[in-house]
């Protein structure tokens, strides 16, 4: 299978959220910097040819708002996101299970979720020939708005572990001026 034939999986941690007193974790909104970071992530995805065919997003408010800012930058190219309640605070196995159910017609998937499951899923899926710098940066931590880009050579349903090549890990930040 050529590199062109491979599918693309982008795992994104939600952008920075507020920690307001008395608000349930699921309902925490993005802070101003988080909105700017999420928009920067959308611009990075667009500029680097990682526009998704499908978006799976945690139901948490901060993840939904991250998705909104990303999609605002993707413009008309943005697909309608699918909210998945099971991605909130999901472990790596649950995240991979969600990916396993993606239709094979999808060539590029963006999944927006949370730590530690998101980072653990990316590291679990990474093949031994993954980009060394990307693996080390991801293993060192996954800051808010962090993007792990994986090439998937086979079926979504077949993903389990060490079967997708981690080709990039980045944390896009906005230029001066905000979103």
Coordinates of N, CA and C in Angstrom, one line a residue, residues 46 101 134 138 162:
X46 N -5.4 22.6 8.2 CA -5.7 23.0 6.8 C -4.4 23.2 6.1
X101 N -14.9 1.5 14.7 CA -16.3 1.5 14.2 C -16.4 2.6 13.1
X134 N 8.6 12.5 17.1 CA 7.1 12.7 17.4 C 6.8 11.8 18.6
X138 N 5.5 13.2 22.2 CA 4.2 12.8 22.7 C 4.3 12.1 24.1
X162 N 0.3 -0.9 17.8 CA 1.5 -1.0 17.0 C 1.2 -1.2 15.5

